[in-house]
Short mmCIF file of C-alpha atoms and ligand atoms in Angstrom, two decimals:
data_model
loop_
_atom_site.label_atom_id
_atom_site.label_comp_id
_atom_site.label_asym_id
_atom_site.label_seq_id
_atom_site.Cartn_x
_atom_site.Cartn_y
_atom_site.Cartn_z
CA MET A 1 28.76 -1.11 -35.05
CA ALA A 2 25.32 0.22 -34.50
CA ALA A 3 24.40 0.57 -30.78
CA GLU A 4 22.10 -2.07 -29.30
CA ARG A 5 18.59 -0.76 -28.18
CA LEU A 6 17.21 -1.36 -24.94
CA VAL A 7 13.47 -0.72 -24.63
CA VAL A 8 11.90 -0.24 -21.09
CA ILE A 9 8.28 -0.44 -20.57
CA GLY A 10 7.21 1.48 -17.38
CA GLY A 11 9.02 4.65 -16.09
CA ASN A 12 8.99 4.30 -12.42
CA ALA A 13 11.17 2.58 -9.59
CA ALA A 14 11.97 -0.70 -11.43
CA GLY A 15 12.10 0.57 -14.95
CA MET A 16 14.01 3.77 -14.45
CA SER A 17 16.49 2.12 -12.06
CA ALA A 18 17.18 -0.51 -14.70
CA ALA A 19 17.58 2.19 -17.40
CA SER A 20 19.93 4.33 -15.15
CA GLN A 21 22.04 1.59 -14.13
CA ALA A 22 22.41 0.14 -17.66
CA ARG A 23 23.34 3.86 -18.70
CA ARG A 24 26.04 4.04 -15.92
CA LEU A 25 27.64 0.71 -17.27
CA LYS A 26 27.22 1.59 -21.04
CA GLY A 27 27.38 4.84 -22.97
CA PRO A 28 24.89 5.94 -25.70
CA ASP A 29 27.54 4.64 -28.31
CA ALA A 30 27.08 1.19 -27.14
CA LEU A 31 23.53 1.24 -25.74
CA GLU A 32 20.62 3.32 -26.95
CA ILE A 33 17.88 3.47 -24.19
CA VAL A 34 14.25 4.15 -25.00
CA ALA A 35 11.78 4.21 -22.00
CA PHE A 36 8.04 4.41 -22.28
CA GLU A 37 5.86 5.78 -19.51
CA ARG A 38 2.04 6.16 -20.05
CA GLY A 39 1.60 8.62 -17.00
CA HIS A 40 2.52 12.18 -16.13
CA PHE A 41 5.35 11.47 -13.75
CA THR A 42 8.52 9.30 -13.64
CA SER A 43 10.77 8.08 -10.85
CA TYR A 44 8.61 9.10 -8.00
CA SER A 45 7.90 7.71 -4.61
CA ALA A 46 4.39 6.40 -4.34
CA CYS A 47 5.42 5.34 -0.75
CA GLY A 48 5.29 9.05 0.12
CA ILE A 49 1.85 9.65 -1.07
CA PRO A 50 0.16 9.10 2.35
CA TYR A 51 2.55 11.63 3.89
CA TRP A 52 2.05 14.18 1.20
CA VAL A 53 -1.90 13.91 1.55
CA SER A 54 -1.43 14.12 5.32
CA GLY A 55 0.61 17.37 4.96
CA ASP A 56 3.76 15.96 6.54
CA VAL A 57 5.38 16.19 3.10
CA GLU A 58 4.77 19.64 1.71
CA ARG A 59 5.18 19.56 -2.00
CA ARG A 60 4.50 16.93 -4.69
CA GLY A 61 7.78 17.68 -6.17
CA ASP A 62 9.60 16.45 -2.92
CA LEU A 63 8.37 12.98 -3.94
CA ILE A 64 9.98 13.08 -7.44
CA ALA A 65 13.55 11.71 -7.43
CA ARG A 66 14.24 12.33 -11.19
CA THR A 67 12.32 14.32 -13.60
CA PRO A 68 11.96 13.23 -17.34
CA GLU A 69 14.41 16.04 -18.25
CA GLU A 70 16.99 14.84 -15.78
CA HIS A 71 16.73 11.30 -17.43
CA ARG A 72 17.16 12.73 -21.05
CA GLU A 73 20.11 14.54 -19.77
CA ARG A 74 21.62 10.97 -19.04
CA ALA A 75 20.87 9.92 -22.58
CA ILE A 76 17.77 8.04 -21.78
CA ASP A 77 15.09 8.69 -24.41
CA LEU A 78 12.18 8.81 -22.10
CA ARG A 79 8.77 9.02 -23.88
CA MET A 80 6.17 10.41 -21.58
CA ARG A 81 2.42 9.85 -21.87
CA THR A 82 3.25 6.99 -24.09
CA GLU A 83 1.72 3.69 -23.75
CA VAL A 84 3.07 0.38 -24.98
CA THR A 85 0.03 -1.32 -26.39
CA GLY A 86 1.59 -4.24 -28.27
CA LEU A 87 4.46 -6.56 -27.75
CA ASP A 88 5.74 -8.52 -30.67
CA LEU A 89 8.45 -10.78 -29.22
CA ALA A 90 9.23 -12.76 -32.43
CA GLY A 91 9.56 -9.42 -34.30
CA ARG A 92 11.61 -7.87 -31.39
CA ARG A 93 9.30 -4.68 -31.26
CA VAL A 94 6.78 -2.92 -29.18
CA GLU A 95 3.83 -0.81 -30.42
CA ALA A 96 3.61 2.50 -28.48
CA LEU A 97 0.51 4.98 -28.53
CA ASP A 98 1.25 8.62 -27.90
CA ARG A 99 -1.55 9.60 -25.53
CA GLU A 100 -1.16 13.27 -26.37
CA SER A 101 -1.30 13.01 -30.10
CA GLY A 102 -3.13 9.67 -30.51
CA GLU A 103 -0.47 8.52 -32.94
CA SER A 104 0.76 4.78 -32.68
CA TYR A 105 4.04 3.50 -33.99
CA TRP A 106 6.41 0.48 -33.64
CA THR A 107 9.95 0.64 -32.13
CA GLY A 108 12.36 -2.35 -32.40
CA PHE A 109 14.47 -3.67 -29.37
CA ASP A 110 17.47 -5.69 -28.93
CA LYS A 111 16.75 -6.07 -25.19
CA LEU A 112 13.56 -5.52 -23.43
CA VAL A 113 12.73 -4.62 -19.67
CA ILE A 114 9.13 -5.07 -18.61
CA ALA A 115 8.56 -2.76 -15.52
CA THR A 116 4.73 -2.29 -15.76
CA GLY A 117 4.21 -2.16 -11.98
CA ALA A 118 0.70 -3.17 -10.42
CA ARG A 119 -2.76 -1.98 -10.91
CA PRO A 120 -5.12 -1.33 -8.03
CA VAL A 121 -7.96 -3.83 -7.50
CA ARG A 122 -11.15 -2.15 -8.12
CA PRO A 123 -14.26 -4.54 -7.63
CA ALA A 124 -17.13 -3.92 -10.24
CA LEU A 125 -19.40 -2.37 -7.60
CA PRO A 126 -22.14 0.34 -8.13
CA GLY A 127 -20.94 3.79 -7.49
CA MET A 128 -17.10 2.90 -7.46
CA ASP A 129 -16.41 5.81 -10.00
CA ALA A 130 -18.46 8.26 -8.32
CA PRO A 131 -16.80 11.71 -7.56
CA GLY A 132 -15.23 11.65 -4.15
CA VAL A 133 -13.92 8.12 -4.46
CA HIS A 134 -10.21 8.14 -4.71
CA GLY A 135 -7.46 5.63 -5.26
CA VAL A 136 -3.89 6.52 -4.22
CA GLN A 137 -1.83 4.61 -6.59
CA THR A 138 -0.31 7.48 -8.44
CA LEU A 139 0.69 11.16 -7.93
CA ASP A 140 -2.27 11.99 -10.11
CA ASP A 141 -4.45 10.07 -7.69
CA GLY A 142 -2.94 11.85 -4.73
CA GLN A 143 -3.49 15.29 -6.36
CA ALA A 144 -6.98 14.44 -7.18
CA LEU A 145 -7.65 13.52 -3.52
CA LEU A 146 -5.86 16.64 -2.15
CA ASP A 147 -7.97 18.89 -4.80
CA SER A 148 -11.08 17.43 -3.47
CA LEU A 149 -10.16 18.00 0.23
CA ASP A 150 -9.36 21.59 -0.40
CA ALA A 151 -12.69 22.16 -1.92
CA PRO A 152 -15.23 20.28 0.33
CA ALA A 153 -18.37 19.63 -1.54
CA ARG A 154 -20.91 19.54 1.24
CA GLY A 155 -20.51 22.49 3.90
CA SER A 156 -18.47 21.34 6.83
CA ALA A 157 -19.07 17.72 6.72
CA ARG A 158 -15.69 15.86 7.08
CA ARG A 159 -16.30 12.16 7.09
CA ALA A 160 -13.78 9.94 5.37
CA VAL A 161 -14.11 6.20 4.88
CA VAL A 162 -10.96 4.20 4.08
CA VAL A 163 -11.79 0.92 2.40
CA GLY A 164 -9.17 -1.57 3.19
CA ALA A 165 -7.04 -2.00 6.32
CA GLY A 166 -3.67 -3.01 4.91
CA TYR A 167 -0.76 -0.85 5.17
CA ILE A 168 -1.85 1.73 2.58
CA GLY A 169 -5.41 1.68 4.38
CA VAL A 170 -3.95 2.49 7.81
CA GLU A 171 -1.42 4.92 6.40
CA MET A 172 -4.23 6.75 4.59
CA ALA A 173 -6.41 6.60 7.78
CA GLU A 174 -3.64 8.57 9.44
CA ALA A 175 -3.43 10.99 6.59
CA MET A 176 -7.09 11.76 6.76
CA LEU A 177 -7.13 12.09 10.51
CA LYS A 178 -4.34 14.71 10.16
CA ARG A 179 -6.62 16.40 7.70
CA GLY A 180 -9.15 16.83 10.17
CA PHE A 181 -11.62 14.11 9.10
CA GLU A 182 -13.46 11.82 11.10
CA VAL A 183 -12.26 8.51 9.92
CA THR A 184 -13.80 5.06 9.48
CA VAL A 185 -11.79 2.18 8.20
CA LEU A 186 -13.86 -0.79 6.58
CA ASN A 187 -11.95 -4.03 6.71
CA ARG A 188 -13.24 -7.24 5.09
CA GLY A 189 -11.13 -9.36 7.23
CA GLU A 190 -10.95 -10.55 10.80
CA GLN A 191 -8.49 -7.68 11.88
CA PRO A 192 -6.74 -4.97 10.34
CA MET A 193 -3.17 -5.57 8.89
CA ALA A 194 -3.90 -9.09 7.39
CA THR A 195 -0.17 -9.33 6.86
CA LEU A 196 -0.07 -10.09 10.53
CA ASP A 197 -1.56 -12.86 12.54
CA PRO A 198 -5.07 -11.96 13.84
CA ASP A 199 -3.80 -11.67 17.55
CA MET A 200 -1.21 -8.93 16.39
CA GLY A 201 -3.79 -7.31 14.10
CA ARG A 202 -6.03 -6.97 17.06
CA LEU A 203 -3.37 -4.76 18.88
CA VAL A 204 -3.40 -2.52 15.73
CA HIS A 205 -7.13 -2.45 15.97
CA GLU A 206 -6.98 -1.33 19.64
CA ALA A 207 -4.46 1.27 18.99
CA MET A 208 -6.48 2.66 16.08
CA ASP A 209 -9.45 2.94 18.38
CA GLY A 210 -7.24 4.87 20.75
CA LEU A 211 -6.25 7.16 18.07
CA GLY A 212 -9.99 7.99 17.35
CA ILE A 213 -10.14 5.89 14.05
CA THR A 214 -13.03 3.66 13.86
CA THR A 215 -12.33 0.24 12.32
CA VAL A 216 -15.03 -2.16 11.27
CA ASN A 217 -13.95 -5.78 10.64
CA GLY A 218 -15.99 -8.08 8.49
CA ALA A 219 -17.21 -5.08 6.36
CA GLY A 220 -16.89 -6.26 2.75
CA VAL A 221 -18.06 -3.26 0.43
CA THR A 222 -21.06 -4.06 -1.60
CA GLY A 223 -21.46 -0.57 -3.27
CA ILE A 224 -21.05 3.18 -2.94
CA ALA A 225 -24.16 5.29 -2.56
CA THR A 226 -24.47 8.78 -4.15
CA GLY A 227 -26.38 11.71 -3.18
CA PRO A 228 -28.49 14.07 -5.48
CA ASP A 229 -25.38 15.85 -6.53
CA GLY A 230 -23.86 12.51 -7.85
CA ARG A 231 -21.10 12.50 -5.19
CA VAL A 232 -20.37 9.82 -2.81
CA SER A 233 -22.65 9.81 0.16
CA ALA A 234 -22.05 6.51 1.88
CA VAL A 235 -20.25 3.17 1.52
CA GLU A 236 -22.49 0.25 1.61
CA THR A 237 -21.19 -2.95 3.26
CA GLU A 238 -22.37 -6.39 4.50
CA ALA A 239 -22.31 -4.84 7.94
CA GLY A 240 -24.38 -1.66 7.15
CA ALA A 241 -23.86 1.58 5.48
CA TYR A 242 -21.22 4.13 6.43
CA PRO A 243 -21.79 7.91 5.52
CA ALA A 244 -18.83 9.30 3.61
CA ASP A 245 -17.95 12.74 2.22
CA VAL A 246 -14.70 11.23 0.72
CA VAL A 247 -13.81 7.66 0.21
CA VAL A 248 -10.26 6.42 -0.08
CA LEU A 249 -9.60 2.98 -1.54
CA GLY A 250 -6.67 0.87 -0.44
CA ILE A 251 -7.92 -2.56 -1.35
CA GLY A 252 -4.51 -4.11 -2.79
CA VAL A 253 -3.07 -4.41 -6.02
CA GLU A 254 -2.37 -6.96 -8.75
CA PRO A 255 0.53 -7.39 -11.00
CA GLU A 256 0.03 -5.36 -14.46
CA THR A 257 0.94 -8.16 -16.82
CA THR A 258 -1.67 -7.65 -19.62
CA LEU A 259 1.04 -7.22 -22.29
CA ALA A 260 3.15 -9.94 -20.85
CA ARG A 261 0.06 -12.47 -20.80
CA GLU A 262 -0.82 -11.50 -24.38
CA ALA A 263 2.70 -12.08 -25.61
CA GLY A 264 2.70 -15.59 -23.96
CA LEU A 265 5.41 -14.77 -21.33
CA PRO A 266 5.40 -17.16 -18.27
CA LEU A 267 3.23 -16.09 -15.32
CA GLY A 268 3.06 -17.61 -11.91
CA PRO A 269 0.24 -18.53 -9.80
CA HIS A 270 -0.42 -14.91 -8.39
CA GLY A 271 -0.34 -13.53 -12.07
CA GLY A 272 3.05 -12.07 -12.03
CA LEU A 273 5.87 -12.68 -14.38
CA LEU A 274 8.42 -15.41 -13.53
CA THR A 275 12.08 -14.56 -13.66
CA ASP A 276 15.40 -16.42 -12.86
CA LEU A 277 17.69 -14.96 -10.37
CA SER A 278 19.23 -12.44 -12.78
CA MET A 279 15.76 -11.12 -13.34
CA ARG A 280 15.58 -12.52 -16.73
CA VAL A 281 12.04 -13.70 -17.75
CA ALA A 282 12.34 -17.51 -17.50
CA GLY A 283 13.17 -18.99 -20.72
CA TYR A 284 13.66 -15.64 -22.70
CA GLU A 285 17.42 -14.63 -23.34
CA ASP A 286 16.76 -10.86 -24.00
CA VAL A 287 13.78 -10.10 -21.91
CA TRP A 288 13.89 -8.92 -18.17
CA ALA A 289 11.15 -7.94 -15.75
CA GLY A 290 11.06 -6.51 -12.31
CA GLY A 291 9.13 -4.56 -9.73
CA ASP A 292 5.42 -5.03 -8.99
CA CYS A 293 4.79 -6.99 -12.28
CA VAL A 294 6.89 -10.00 -11.08
CA GLU A 295 6.55 -12.75 -8.48
CA VAL A 296 9.37 -13.14 -6.06
CA LEU A 297 10.89 -16.21 -4.41
CA ASP A 298 9.95 -16.35 -0.66
CA LEU A 299 13.17 -17.75 0.88
CA VAL A 300 11.28 -19.13 4.03
CA ALA A 301 8.32 -20.60 2.41
CA GLY A 302 10.17 -21.83 -0.74
CA ARG A 303 7.35 -20.56 -3.01
CA THR A 304 6.91 -17.48 -5.19
CA ARG A 305 4.73 -14.76 -3.96
CA HIS A 306 3.56 -11.39 -5.31
CA ILE A 307 4.70 -8.61 -2.96
CA ALA A 308 4.32 -5.14 -4.35
CA LEU A 309 6.98 -3.13 -2.59
CA GLY A 310 9.14 -0.30 -3.78
CA THR A 311 12.24 -1.68 -1.84
CA HIS A 312 11.99 -4.76 -4.13
CA ALA A 313 11.39 -2.77 -7.30
CA ASN A 314 14.50 -0.69 -6.90
CA LYS A 315 16.66 -3.64 -6.25
CA HIS A 316 15.24 -5.48 -9.29
CA GLY A 317 16.02 -2.47 -11.46
CA GLN A 318 19.50 -2.36 -10.18
CA VAL A 319 20.06 -6.04 -11.02
CA ILE A 320 18.42 -5.73 -14.48
CA GLY A 321 20.34 -2.70 -15.27
CA SER A 322 23.64 -4.34 -14.29
CA ASN A 323 23.01 -7.42 -16.38
CA VAL A 324 21.63 -5.52 -19.40
CA GLY A 325 24.85 -3.16 -19.12
CA GLY A 326 27.37 -5.95 -19.19
CA GLY A 327 27.88 -6.32 -15.42
CA TYR A 328 26.45 -8.90 -13.06
CA GLY A 329 23.69 -8.84 -10.48
CA THR A 330 21.20 -11.37 -8.95
CA PHE A 331 18.10 -11.00 -6.74
CA PRO A 332 18.03 -14.10 -4.52
CA GLY A 333 14.59 -13.45 -3.02
CA VAL A 334 12.99 -11.92 -0.02
CA VAL A 335 11.95 -13.03 3.43
CA GLY A 336 8.82 -10.80 3.52
CA THR A 337 9.91 -7.84 5.55
CA ALA A 338 7.64 -4.78 5.66
CA VAL A 339 7.06 -1.86 7.90
CA SER A 340 4.46 0.84 8.29
CA LYS A 341 2.70 2.98 10.93
CA VAL A 342 -0.46 4.68 11.83
CA CYS A 343 0.27 7.84 13.70
CA ASP A 344 2.79 6.80 16.51
CA LEU A 345 1.94 3.10 16.42
CA GLU A 346 4.61 1.19 14.30
CA ILE A 347 3.83 -2.22 12.64
CA ALA A 348 6.43 -4.62 11.30
CA ARG A 349 6.67 -8.15 10.04
CA THR A 350 9.05 -10.51 8.39
CA GLY A 351 8.90 -14.25 7.50
CA LEU A 352 5.90 -16.44 7.91
CA ARG A 353 2.61 -15.85 9.71
CA GLU A 354 1.12 -18.93 11.32
CA LYS A 355 -1.21 -19.68 8.44
CA ASP A 356 1.77 -19.32 5.96
CA ALA A 357 3.65 -21.90 7.88
CA ARG A 358 0.67 -24.25 7.83
CA ALA A 359 0.09 -23.72 4.21
CA VAL A 360 3.62 -25.01 3.29
CA GLY A 361 3.45 -27.98 5.82
CA LEU A 362 5.65 -26.61 8.62
CA ARG A 363 5.06 -27.29 12.27
CA TYR A 364 5.89 -24.30 14.48
CA VAL A 365 5.75 -22.85 17.97
CA THR A 366 4.89 -19.35 18.83
CA ALA A 367 6.21 -16.93 21.61
CA VAL A 368 4.59 -13.52 22.34
CA ILE A 369 6.32 -11.07 24.81
CA GLU A 370 5.55 -7.67 26.06
CA SER A 371 8.48 -5.36 26.42
CA THR A 372 9.32 -1.65 26.01
CA GLY A 373 11.41 0.17 23.29
CA ARG A 374 13.65 1.73 25.95
CA ALA A 375 14.88 0.73 29.39
CA GLY A 376 11.57 0.60 31.63
CA TYR A 377 13.00 3.43 33.84
CA TYR A 378 14.05 5.59 31.01
CA PRO A 379 11.61 8.56 30.28
CA GLY A 380 9.42 7.87 27.37
CA ALA A 381 9.67 4.01 27.45
CA LYS A 382 6.64 2.61 25.71
CA PRO A 383 5.25 -0.86 25.27
CA MET A 384 6.08 -3.23 22.39
CA THR A 385 4.72 -6.69 21.60
CA VAL A 386 6.88 -9.17 19.71
CA LYS A 387 5.53 -12.40 18.24
CA MET A 388 8.10 -14.97 17.12
CA LEU A 389 7.53 -18.24 15.17
CA ALA A 390 10.19 -20.95 15.15
CA GLU A 391 10.10 -24.34 13.65
CA TYR A 392 9.16 -27.25 15.82
CA ARG A 393 12.14 -29.37 17.01
CA THR A 394 14.76 -27.52 14.85
CA GLY A 395 14.14 -24.15 16.36
CA ARG A 396 14.77 -22.46 13.06
CA LEU A 397 13.34 -18.88 13.16
CA LEU A 398 10.29 -18.56 10.77
CA GLY A 399 8.76 -15.16 11.36
CA VAL A 400 8.53 -12.05 13.66
CA GLN A 401 5.77 -9.62 14.02
CA ILE A 402 6.14 -6.40 16.18
CA VAL A 403 3.60 -3.82 17.08
CA GLY A 404 4.66 -0.80 19.31
CA ARG A 405 5.76 2.64 19.66
CA GLU A 406 8.95 4.35 18.77
CA GLY A 407 11.73 1.86 17.67
CA ALA A 408 9.30 -0.94 17.12
CA ALA A 409 9.45 -1.00 13.23
CA LYS A 410 12.98 -1.10 12.50
CA ARG A 411 13.83 -3.77 15.12
CA VAL A 412 12.31 -6.20 12.68
CA ASP A 413 15.48 -5.80 10.42
CA VAL A 414 17.33 -7.84 13.09
CA ALA A 415 14.85 -10.82 12.49
CA ALA A 416 15.18 -10.15 8.83
CA VAL A 417 18.88 -10.76 8.86
CA ALA A 418 18.62 -13.79 11.23
CA LEU A 419 15.87 -15.39 8.70
CA THR A 420 18.24 -14.77 5.70
CA ALA A 421 21.07 -16.19 7.59
CA GLY A 422 18.73 -19.30 8.65
CA MET A 423 19.41 -18.87 12.33
CA THR A 424 17.77 -20.66 15.02
CA VAL A 425 16.16 -19.01 17.91
CA GLU A 426 18.79 -20.25 20.18
CA GLN A 427 21.44 -18.68 18.06
CA MET A 428 19.56 -15.35 18.13
CA THR A 429 19.70 -15.26 21.89
CA ALA A 430 23.47 -14.77 21.77
CA LEU A 431 23.26 -11.96 19.13
CA ASP A 432 25.45 -8.98 20.24
CA LEU A 433 22.64 -6.28 19.77
CA GLY A 434 23.48 -2.64 21.01
CA TYR A 435 22.17 -1.66 24.44
CA ALA A 436 21.86 1.68 26.24
CA PRO A 437 18.72 2.77 28.22
CA PRO A 438 17.50 5.37 25.74
CA PHE A 439 17.47 2.64 22.96
CA SER A 440 16.42 -0.57 24.70
CA PRO A 441 16.09 -2.59 27.80
CA VAL A 442 19.08 -4.48 28.69
CA TRP A 443 17.45 -7.50 26.90
CA ASP A 444 16.32 -6.21 23.65
CA PRO A 445 12.57 -7.24 22.99
CA VAL A 446 13.73 -9.38 19.98
CA LEU A 447 16.22 -11.15 22.28
CA VAL A 448 13.30 -11.72 24.87
CA ALA A 449 11.16 -13.11 22.27
CA ALA A 450 13.93 -15.47 21.02
CA ARG A 451 14.53 -16.74 24.67
CA LYS A 452 10.79 -17.47 24.94
CA ALA A 453 10.80 -19.17 21.53
CA VAL A 454 13.63 -21.41 22.68
CA ALA A 455 11.77 -22.41 25.74
CA ALA A 456 8.77 -23.28 23.57
CA VAL A 457 10.73 -25.24 21.27
CA ARG A 458 12.27 -27.27 24.00
CA ALA A 459 8.72 -27.88 25.68
CA GLU A 460 7.06 -28.92 22.44
CA GLY A 461 9.99 -31.20 21.61
CA ALA A 462 10.24 -32.94 24.97
C1 LIG B 501 0.23 4.66 -1.31
C2 LIG B 501 1.44 3.86 -1.55
C3 LIG B 501 2.39 3.73 -0.51
C4 LIG B 501 3.37 2.80 -0.70
N1 LIG B 501 4.31 2.58 0.37
C5 LIG B 501 5.26 1.75 0.39
C6 LIG B 501 6.25 1.77 1.36
O1 LIG B 501 6.16 2.32 2.43
N2 LIG B 501 7.28 0.77 1.14
C7 LIG B 501 7.50 0.14 -0.07
O2 LIG B 501 8.46 -0.72 -0.12
N3 LIG B 501 6.53 0.21 -1.04
C8 LIG B 501 5.44 1.01 -0.85
N4 LIG B 501 4.65 1.19 -2.02
C9 LIG B 501 4.82 0.27 -3.14
C10 LIG B 501 5.77 1.00 -4.21
O3 LIG B 501 5.28 2.21 -4.58
C11 LIG B 501 5.74 0.04 -5.38
O4 LIG B 501 6.20 -1.15 -4.90
C12 LIG B 501 6.80 0.60 -6.56
O5 LIG B 501 6.17 1.90 -6.94
C13 LIG B 501 6.78 -0.40 -7.66
O6 LIG B 501 7.49 0.02 -8.74
P1 LIG B 501 7.41 -0.47 -10.07
O7 LIG B 501 8.35 0.40 -11.02
O8 LIG B 501 7.50 -1.92 -10.13
O9 LIG B 501 5.95 -0.02 -10.53
P2 LIG B 501 5.00 1.34 -10.50
O10 LIG B 501 5.59 2.29 -9.55
O11 LIG B 501 3.67 0.98 -10.55
O12 LIG B 501 5.50 1.79 -12.09
C14 LIG B 501 5.07 1.23 -13.29
C15 LIG B 501 5.06 2.21 -14.32
O13 LIG B 501 4.70 1.67 -15.56
C16 LIG B 501 3.77 2.29 -16.27
N5 LIG B 501 3.10 1.50 -17.13
C17 LIG B 501 2.39 0.44 -16.86
N6 LIG B 501 2.04 -0.14 -18.02
C18 LIG B 501 2.66 0.65 -19.11
C19 LIG B 501 2.40 0.45 -20.44
N7 LIG B 501 1.88 -0.52 -21.12
N8 LIG B 501 3.17 1.47 -21.19
C20 LIG B 501 3.86 2.41 -20.59
N9 LIG B 501 3.90 2.57 -19.30
C21 LIG B 501 3.27 1.62 -18.56
C22 LIG B 501 2.83 2.93 -15.14
O14 LIG B 501 2.13 4.00 -15.63
C23 LIG B 501 3.76 3.07 -13.92
O15 LIG B 501 4.37 4.52 -13.91
C24 LIG B 501 3.60 2.18 -1.96
C25 LIG B 501 2.65 2.24 -2.90
C26 LIG B 501 1.58 3.05 -2.69
C27 LIG B 501 0.54 3.07 -4.02
#
C-alpha cells in the first residue's frame, strides 16, 4: 500500500513540531511528509530575537533548533523558499510557488497541517516602509535590524524609537538600550503592557523611566517622517514628533489565515482558525491547524482568544503530530500565562484582567500587595508587587499579575496551576510552597496576595 502523504504549510514551531512528532510515530514507508516554508529559516526561536539584537545571544545560529538538512535527514521533505499559494480542499491538493525558480506546481495530500503563524500588524501610514524602520518577526528582520545598527547612517546619532509597548516592544527597548541607543517607546494605550491592568502597567512605566527608557502613553503613530536621504528621521504621533535614527515596530500580530479563509475553513471572532481539542479544524476530518494561526480556548473566560505564543505553538504541533501519526493528544486550552522582562524588571500575568472579567460578566474583588522576592533581611531582597483577582462570593481565583525583580516572573506559574485546577484563593493560602530566605519571605508573595484576596472576598460578601 502506498504511503499516505502529510502536507505541512509553515516550517516553524507548530508546523515542524507536528512533522517531527508524526515522523517519530510513523516511518517513511507509512507516511510521506512534505513541508513548505516560504522563508529562509525553519525551526527557529523568534522569542530569542530581542536577546540576539541586544547582544546577549551571540550568534543567529544559536536561535536555530533544527536546520532544513536536519529535518531532511529525518525523512521530512522540507521545501524551503516555497510558498503555498492555493488550497483546494475538495481536490486534496495545495499549490506551491518556488520563490527561487518562480515555478508553481500542485501537490496532493491525504492529511494537511496548517501552521502559517501570524503576520505583524502594519498600519498603512506614510513612511512605514522607509529605510531604518524595522520589524522583528523573523530572523531576516532581526538580521536587517542588526545590519543597520552596525552601519549607522547619520554620524553618531543613536536615537531609537520603539513603536508599541507590549512585551515585544519592551524587550526591544531593552535590546536597543543595551546597544547604546537613547530609547523612546511610543504607546497608544494608557500604560505600557496592556496585557496587565493599568495600575500594574504604571509600575512598568515607572521602572522603565528608572532604566532611562522614555515611554510616551497616548501616542498613536500617524506617520514616519524621512530625511533628505530617504531614511527615517522621526516618528509622528498624535502627541508630537519623536526624532529617530532607527525605528522598531512591535505593534502586535494577527493570525495568518488568508489561505484558510479563501478555502472556506472556519475562523473565529479574532480571525484565527477554529479547531477541536485534538487541533483538528472544526468539521474537517483530515485538516489540522496549530500555532499563531489558530484561536485557543481561554479556560477562565470560557471564550476563544488569539494568543500568539511559542509555548502554545510547540504544544499544538506535538498534539497534531501525535494524532496524525496514529497516537493521541489533546490541547485543552490556556489560562493566559505570559512572562517577559525589561532589563532587570520582570513582568508576569495569568488569567483575567479586570476588564476581561467584566467583559464576561464576572464580579470580582482585587488584592494588591507589596513584598520581596527573598526574605527582607537577606542580601539582594528586591520589591515585588502582586495583584490578584478572585470571584465575588465564591473566591475562585481569576487572575494574577506580578511586577518585580529577580524571581517575580516565574512565580506566576503557581497561579497558573491554581487557575487550571480551579482553586479558590482560600485553598491557595494553604499551598505548600518552598521557603528559604534566599528564595522568598516565609510567606511567599503569592500567598500574601491570596490571604489579602480571601479577606476581600469575605468583606465584599458580608
Ligand atoms: C520578537 C518575538 C519575541 C517572542 N517572544 C516570545 C516569548 O518570549 N515567549 C513565547 O511563548 N512566544 C514568543 N514569541 C512568539 C513565538 O515566536 C510565536 O508564537 C511562534 O513562533 C509561533 O509559531 P508558529 O509556528 O505558529 O508560527 P511562525 O513562527 O510564524 O511560523 C509560521 C511559518 O509559516 C510560514 N508560512 C506562512 N504562510 C506560508 C505559506 N503560505 N506557505 C509557506 N510558508 C508559510 C512563515 O514563513 C513562518 O515561517 C515571540 C515572537 C517574536 C516575533
